[in-house]
Short mmCIF file of C-alpha atoms in Angstrom, two decimals:
data_model
loop_
_atom_site.label_atom_id
_atom_site.label_comp_id
_atom_site.label_asym_id
_atom_site.label_seq_id
_atom_site.Cartn_x
_atom_site.Cartn_y
_atom_site.Cartn_z
CA UNK F 1 144.24 -162.25 75.66
CA UNK F 2 144.80 -165.47 77.59
CA UNK F 3 142.33 -168.33 77.76
CA UNK F 4 140.97 -167.43 81.21
CA UNK F 5 140.44 -163.80 80.25
CA UNK F 6 138.67 -164.86 77.07
CA UNK F 7 136.30 -167.07 79.04
CA UNK F 8 135.35 -164.05 81.17
CA UNK F 9 134.62 -162.00 78.02
CA UNK F 10 132.43 -164.71 76.50
CA UNK F 11 130.53 -165.10 79.76
CA UNK F 12 129.31 -161.51 79.50
CA UNK F 13 127.09 -162.34 76.54
CA UNK F 14 125.91 -165.78 77.59
CA UNK F 15 125.42 -165.47 81.34
CA UNK F 16 121.93 -164.04 81.87
CA UNK F 17 122.51 -163.31 85.58
CA UNK F 18 125.70 -161.32 84.92
CA UNK F 19 124.07 -159.35 82.13
CA UNK F 20 121.01 -158.59 84.24
CA UNK F 21 123.25 -157.19 86.99
CA UNK F 22 125.06 -155.03 84.46
CA UNK F 23 121.75 -153.79 83.10
CA UNK F 24 120.62 -152.75 86.58
CA UNK F 25 123.87 -150.82 86.97
CA UNK F 26 123.49 -149.20 83.53
CA UNK F 27 119.83 -148.28 84.12
CA UNK F 28 120.70 -146.70 87.49
CA UNK F 29 123.46 -144.60 85.90
CA UNK F 30 121.21 -143.71 82.97
CA UNK F 31 118.39 -142.45 85.19
CA UNK F 32 120.77 -139.96 86.82
CA UNK F 33 121.15 -138.10 83.53
CA UNK F 34 117.83 -138.76 81.79
CA UNK F 35 115.50 -135.76 81.41
CA UNK F 36 112.31 -136.09 83.44
CA UNK F 37 109.19 -135.02 81.51
CA UNK F 38 107.51 -133.86 84.74
CA UNK F 39 110.09 -131.06 84.97
CA UNK F 40 108.91 -129.65 81.63
CA UNK F 41 105.42 -128.90 82.94
CA UNK F 42 104.77 -125.18 82.67
CA UNK F 43 107.24 -124.56 79.85
CA UNK F 44 105.71 -123.30 76.57
CA UNK F 45 104.11 -126.21 74.72
CA UNK F 46 104.12 -128.58 77.71
CA UNK F 47 100.85 -129.06 79.52
CA UNK F 48 100.46 -131.32 82.51
CA UNK F 49 97.69 -133.23 80.73
CA UNK F 50 99.78 -133.89 77.61
CA UNK F 51 102.77 -135.11 79.60
CA UNK F 52 100.53 -137.33 81.70
CA UNK F 53 99.09 -138.91 78.53
CA UNK F 54 102.58 -139.57 77.18
CA UNK F 55 103.77 -141.17 80.40
CA UNK F 56 100.66 -143.35 80.47
CA UNK F 57 101.37 -144.44 76.89
CA UNK F 58 104.91 -145.38 77.88
CA UNK F 59 103.67 -147.49 80.78
CA UNK F 60 101.09 -149.25 78.60
CA UNK F 61 103.71 -150.14 76.01
CA UNK F 62 106.16 -151.34 78.65
CA UNK F 63 103.47 -153.50 80.26
CA UNK F 64 102.59 -154.98 76.87
CA UNK F 65 106.24 -155.76 76.12
CA UNK F 66 106.71 -157.35 79.54
CA UNK F 67 103.67 -159.59 79.01
CA UNK F 68 105.04 -160.75 75.67
CA UNK F 69 108.61 -161.09 76.89
CA UNK F 70 110.38 -164.44 76.90
CA UNK F 71 113.59 -165.25 78.81
CA UNK F 72 115.49 -164.95 75.54
CA UNK F 73 113.96 -161.61 74.54
CA UNK F 74 114.62 -160.26 78.04
CA UNK F 75 118.25 -161.31 77.71
CA UNK F 76 118.48 -159.51 74.35
CA UNK F 77 116.85 -156.42 75.86
CA UNK F 78 119.34 -156.38 78.73
CA UNK F 79 122.21 -156.77 76.31
CA UNK F 80 120.98 -153.95 74.08
CA UNK F 81 120.37 -151.68 77.07
CA UNK F 82 123.90 -152.11 78.41
CA UNK F 83 125.53 -151.54 75.03
CA UNK F 84 123.38 -148.47 74.38
CA UNK F 85 124.47 -147.01 77.72
CA UNK F 86 128.16 -147.69 77.06
CA UNK F 87 128.00 -146.09 73.61
CA UNK F 88 126.07 -143.08 74.91
CA UNK F 89 128.63 -142.37 77.62
CA UNK F 90 131.49 -142.60 75.11
CA UNK F 91 129.94 -139.89 72.92
CA UNK F 92 131.07 -137.33 75.50
CA UNK F 93 134.77 -137.92 74.97
CA UNK F 94 137.36 -139.43 72.69
CA UNK F 95 134.96 -141.41 70.47
CA UNK F 96 133.68 -138.21 68.88
CA UNK F 97 137.06 -136.46 69.19
CA UNK F 98 135.93 -134.47 72.25
CA UNK F 99 133.78 -132.37 69.92
CA UNK F 100 130.39 -133.57 71.11
CA UNK F 101 128.37 -134.47 74.17
CA UNK F 102 126.07 -137.46 74.39
CA UNK F 103 122.74 -137.28 76.20
CA UNK F 104 120.42 -140.13 77.06
CA UNK F 105 116.90 -139.27 76.00
CA UNK F 106 113.90 -139.34 78.31
CA UNK F 107 112.20 -142.72 78.44
CA UNK F 108 109.23 -141.24 76.55
CA UNK F 109 111.45 -140.20 73.62
CA UNK F 110 113.13 -143.61 73.61
CA UNK F 111 109.90 -145.65 73.77
CA UNK F 112 107.56 -143.44 71.72
CA UNK F 113 109.94 -141.87 69.20
CA UNK F 114 112.76 -144.37 68.87
CA UNK F 115 115.62 -142.05 69.83
CA UNK F 116 118.00 -143.57 72.39
CA UNK F 117 120.69 -140.90 72.48
CA UNK F 118 121.14 -137.32 71.30
CA UNK F 119 124.60 -136.03 70.43
CA UNK F 120 125.22 -132.30 70.69
CA UNK F 121 127.96 -130.94 68.40
CA UNK F 122 129.58 -127.57 68.99
CA UNK F 123 130.22 -125.60 65.80
CA UNK F 124 131.56 -122.23 66.88
CA UNK F 125 128.72 -120.50 68.69
CA UNK F 126 126.18 -122.73 66.97
CA UNK F 127 125.20 -126.27 67.92
CA UNK F 128 123.91 -129.16 65.86
CA UNK F 129 122.06 -132.20 67.15
CA UNK F 130 121.85 -135.79 65.95
CA UNK F 131 119.54 -138.48 67.28
CA UNK F 132 120.70 -142.07 67.51
CA UNK F 133 118.66 -145.24 67.22
CA UNK F 134 121.23 -147.74 68.44
CA UNK F 135 120.84 -151.33 67.31
CA UNK F 136 122.83 -154.25 68.66
CA UNK F 137 122.93 -156.43 65.56
CA UNK F 138 123.43 -159.75 67.28
CA UNK F 139 119.78 -160.72 67.58
CA UNK F 140 118.62 -163.79 65.67
CA UNK F 141 116.43 -161.59 63.48
CA UNK F 142 118.80 -159.17 61.75
CA UNK F 143 115.85 -157.39 60.11
CA UNK F 144 115.47 -155.25 63.26
CA UNK F 145 118.20 -152.90 62.02
CA UNK F 146 116.55 -152.61 58.62
CA UNK F 147 113.19 -151.85 60.26
CA UNK F 148 114.80 -148.95 62.12
CA UNK F 149 116.36 -147.68 58.90
CA UNK F 150 113.01 -147.97 57.12
CA UNK F 151 111.26 -145.90 59.81
CA UNK F 152 113.90 -143.19 59.60
CA UNK F 153 113.80 -142.93 55.82
CA UNK F 154 110.01 -142.97 55.64
CA UNK F 155 109.38 -140.57 58.54
CA UNK F 156 112.42 -138.25 58.51
CA UNK F 157 113.95 -138.18 55.05
CA UNK F 158 111.25 -138.83 52.45
CA UNK F 159 108.74 -136.52 54.12
CA UNK F 160 111.42 -133.96 54.94
CA UNK F 161 110.02 -133.77 58.46
CA UNK F 162 112.70 -134.52 61.02
CA UNK F 163 111.99 -136.55 64.13
CA UNK F 164 111.20 -134.57 67.25
CA UNK F 165 112.64 -135.27 70.66
CA UNK F 166 110.20 -133.75 73.12
CA UNK F 167 112.28 -133.66 76.29
CA UNK F 168 115.79 -132.52 75.42
CA UNK F 169 117.68 -131.00 78.33
CA UNK F 170 121.34 -130.01 77.97
CA UNK F 171 123.49 -127.21 79.34
CA UNK F 172 122.68 -125.20 76.22
CA UNK F 173 119.07 -126.07 75.42
CA UNK F 174 115.83 -127.18 77.06
CA UNK F 175 112.73 -128.07 75.09
CA UNK F 176 111.67 -129.95 71.96
CA UNK F 177 114.19 -130.46 69.17
CA UNK F 178 113.78 -131.68 65.60
CA UNK F 179 116.81 -133.63 64.49
CA UNK F 180 118.09 -136.23 62.07
CA UNK F 181 118.22 -139.80 63.25
CA UNK F 182 120.88 -142.32 62.33
CA UNK F 183 121.21 -146.00 63.18
CA UNK F 184 124.32 -147.44 64.76
CA UNK F 185 124.76 -151.18 64.25
CA UNK F 186 126.99 -153.09 66.66
CA UNK F 187 128.20 -156.61 65.94
CA UNK F 188 128.61 -159.42 68.43
CA UNK F 189 132.37 -159.08 68.78
CA UNK F 190 132.24 -155.35 69.51
CA UNK F 191 129.28 -155.73 71.88
CA UNK F 192 131.19 -158.37 73.82
CA UNK F 193 134.26 -156.15 74.13
CA UNK F 194 132.34 -153.04 75.15
CA UNK F 195 130.25 -154.83 77.78
CA UNK F 196 133.29 -156.55 79.23
CA UNK F 197 135.26 -153.29 79.49
CA UNK F 198 132.26 -151.62 81.13
CA UNK F 199 131.89 -154.55 83.52
CA UNK F 200 135.44 -154.12 84.79
CA UNK F 201 135.45 -150.31 84.53
CA UNK F 202 138.26 -150.17 81.95
CA UNK F 203 137.70 -146.53 81.03
CA UNK F 204 140.93 -145.94 79.11
CA UNK F 205 140.45 -149.03 76.95
CA UNK F 206 136.85 -148.03 76.30
CA UNK F 207 137.88 -144.57 75.15
CA UNK F 208 140.37 -146.09 72.69
CA UNK F 209 138.20 -148.95 71.44
CA UNK F 210 138.26 -149.51 67.68
CA UNK F 211 134.47 -149.50 67.46
CA UNK F 212 134.56 -145.70 67.41
CA UNK F 213 135.87 -145.91 63.82
CA UNK F 214 132.94 -148.16 62.85
CA UNK F 215 130.49 -145.78 64.49
CA UNK F 216 131.86 -142.70 62.72
CA UNK F 217 131.91 -144.45 59.33
CA UNK F 218 128.29 -145.55 59.75
CA UNK F 219 127.14 -142.04 60.69
CA UNK F 220 129.04 -140.41 57.82
CA UNK F 221 127.59 -142.85 55.27
CA UNK F 222 124.03 -142.21 56.42
CA UNK F 223 124.32 -138.41 56.53
CA UNK F 224 125.91 -138.34 53.08
CA UNK F 225 123.10 -140.59 51.80
CA UNK F 226 120.55 -138.14 53.19
CA UNK F 227 122.34 -135.31 51.40
CA UNK F 228 122.42 -137.21 48.09
CA UNK F 229 118.71 -137.96 48.45
CA UNK F 230 117.94 -134.29 49.08
CA UNK F 231 119.86 -133.26 45.98
CA UNK F 232 118.30 -135.98 43.84
CA UNK F 233 114.79 -134.96 44.90
CA UNK F 234 115.70 -131.26 44.70
CA UNK F 235 114.63 -130.73 48.29
CA UNK F 236 116.59 -127.59 49.12
CA UNK F 237 115.31 -127.35 52.68
CA UNK F 238 116.40 -130.91 53.47
CA UNK F 239 119.72 -130.33 51.71
CA UNK F 240 120.47 -127.25 53.82
CA UNK F 241 119.52 -129.06 57.04
CA UNK F 242 121.68 -132.10 56.31
CA UNK F 243 124.57 -129.91 55.18
CA UNK F 244 124.59 -128.20 58.56
CA UNK F 245 124.77 -131.52 60.38
CA UNK F 246 127.49 -132.78 58.05
CA UNK F 247 129.63 -129.69 58.52
CA UNK F 248 129.64 -130.28 62.25
CA UNK F 249 130.27 -133.98 61.85
CA UNK F 250 133.12 -133.66 59.33
CA UNK F 251 135.27 -132.07 62.02
CA UNK F 252 134.97 -135.30 63.98
CA UNK F 253 135.61 -137.45 60.92
CA UNK F 254 138.75 -135.46 60.06
CA UNK F 255 140.10 -135.95 63.58
CA UNK F 256 139.56 -139.72 63.31
CA UNK F 257 140.37 -140.18 59.61
CA UNK F 258 143.67 -141.97 60.19
CA UNK F 259 142.02 -144.53 62.48
CA UNK F 260 139.17 -145.05 60.04
CA UNK F 261 141.44 -145.54 57.04
CA UNK F 262 143.56 -148.02 59.01
CA UNK F 263 140.51 -150.15 59.71
CA UNK F 264 138.47 -149.49 56.56
CA UNK F 265 138.59 -153.10 55.30
CA UNK F 266 137.16 -154.40 58.56
CA UNK F 267 134.64 -151.57 58.75
CA UNK F 268 133.29 -152.15 55.24
CA UNK F 269 132.99 -155.91 55.80
CA UNK F 270 131.07 -155.50 59.07
CA UNK F 271 127.46 -156.82 58.83
CA UNK F 272 126.02 -153.62 60.33
CA UNK F 273 127.83 -151.36 57.87
CA UNK F 274 126.89 -153.62 54.96
CA UNK F 275 123.19 -153.55 55.86
CA UNK F 276 123.23 -149.79 56.35
CA UNK F 277 125.06 -149.11 53.09
CA UNK F 278 122.91 -151.50 51.04
CA UNK F 279 119.70 -150.06 52.46
CA UNK F 280 120.73 -146.45 51.80
CA UNK F 281 121.91 -147.26 48.28
CA UNK F 282 118.56 -148.91 47.52
CA UNK F 283 116.75 -145.76 48.65
CA UNK F 284 118.99 -143.57 46.50
CA UNK F 285 118.57 -145.75 43.40
CA UNK F 286 114.81 -145.67 43.86
CA UNK F 287 114.88 -141.88 44.09
CA UNK F 288 117.07 -141.61 41.00
CA UNK F 289 114.63 -143.74 38.97
CA UNK F 290 111.62 -141.76 40.18
CA UNK F 291 113.05 -138.24 39.80
CA UNK F 292 115.13 -138.75 36.65
#
């Protein structure tokens, strides 16, 4: 890339005005596909009063965050929002070997339950679902990613009670869905590339971007860690549930294995992958000591 092009790429992360414009574009596109809780009123388990309470909770939290927001935290939020949108749209295509569809969650599921995106995997006539808590690991405080991992392990894995997305709406399913959550960490270099390609609508380059190998490796490591934890703790129900998700996901991994192996050194030295792997290994060692 020549010097002038590189300056344009760098500007994407540092220019607050440019990033805010991109966030407005991303949020507009996102709203077109987001489920609307109001449309669930009348379905079994969805009362108008309950949905109203949830939407009010979302607005209270958003107001609180806006009051506490600084120019720098707003910039980080815009950055994270754009990257999340780019990653979500790439799930429905080459990144997951055309074997899955990505769905933005309703704002209530994002804000209240920490699930940004749901991926739907076809496995014959059956379908498996994974929830994603996407973290752009370029903030000054890198502990944010670990906090997300901690919430997932404490709430989903150790209790054996999967997270619930309340407002899932796909071509194949409408309603609540319990699913496993995984964290996707994205480093500064990858975030810069993805935002820049989105900015200039470089769809082909986005679909072939090397970050897909990082993403798949991170997901595989986490799901396999969940499975090892289930076996260590002799939790057969959790083991069966994770095994189902892994079977669906291994088809994607197999399709991308050559790309992953070609970039494995870079993948395993990435800060996001390191934090994820170290955190999961700590949880497994703790379980081994306790249940041995």
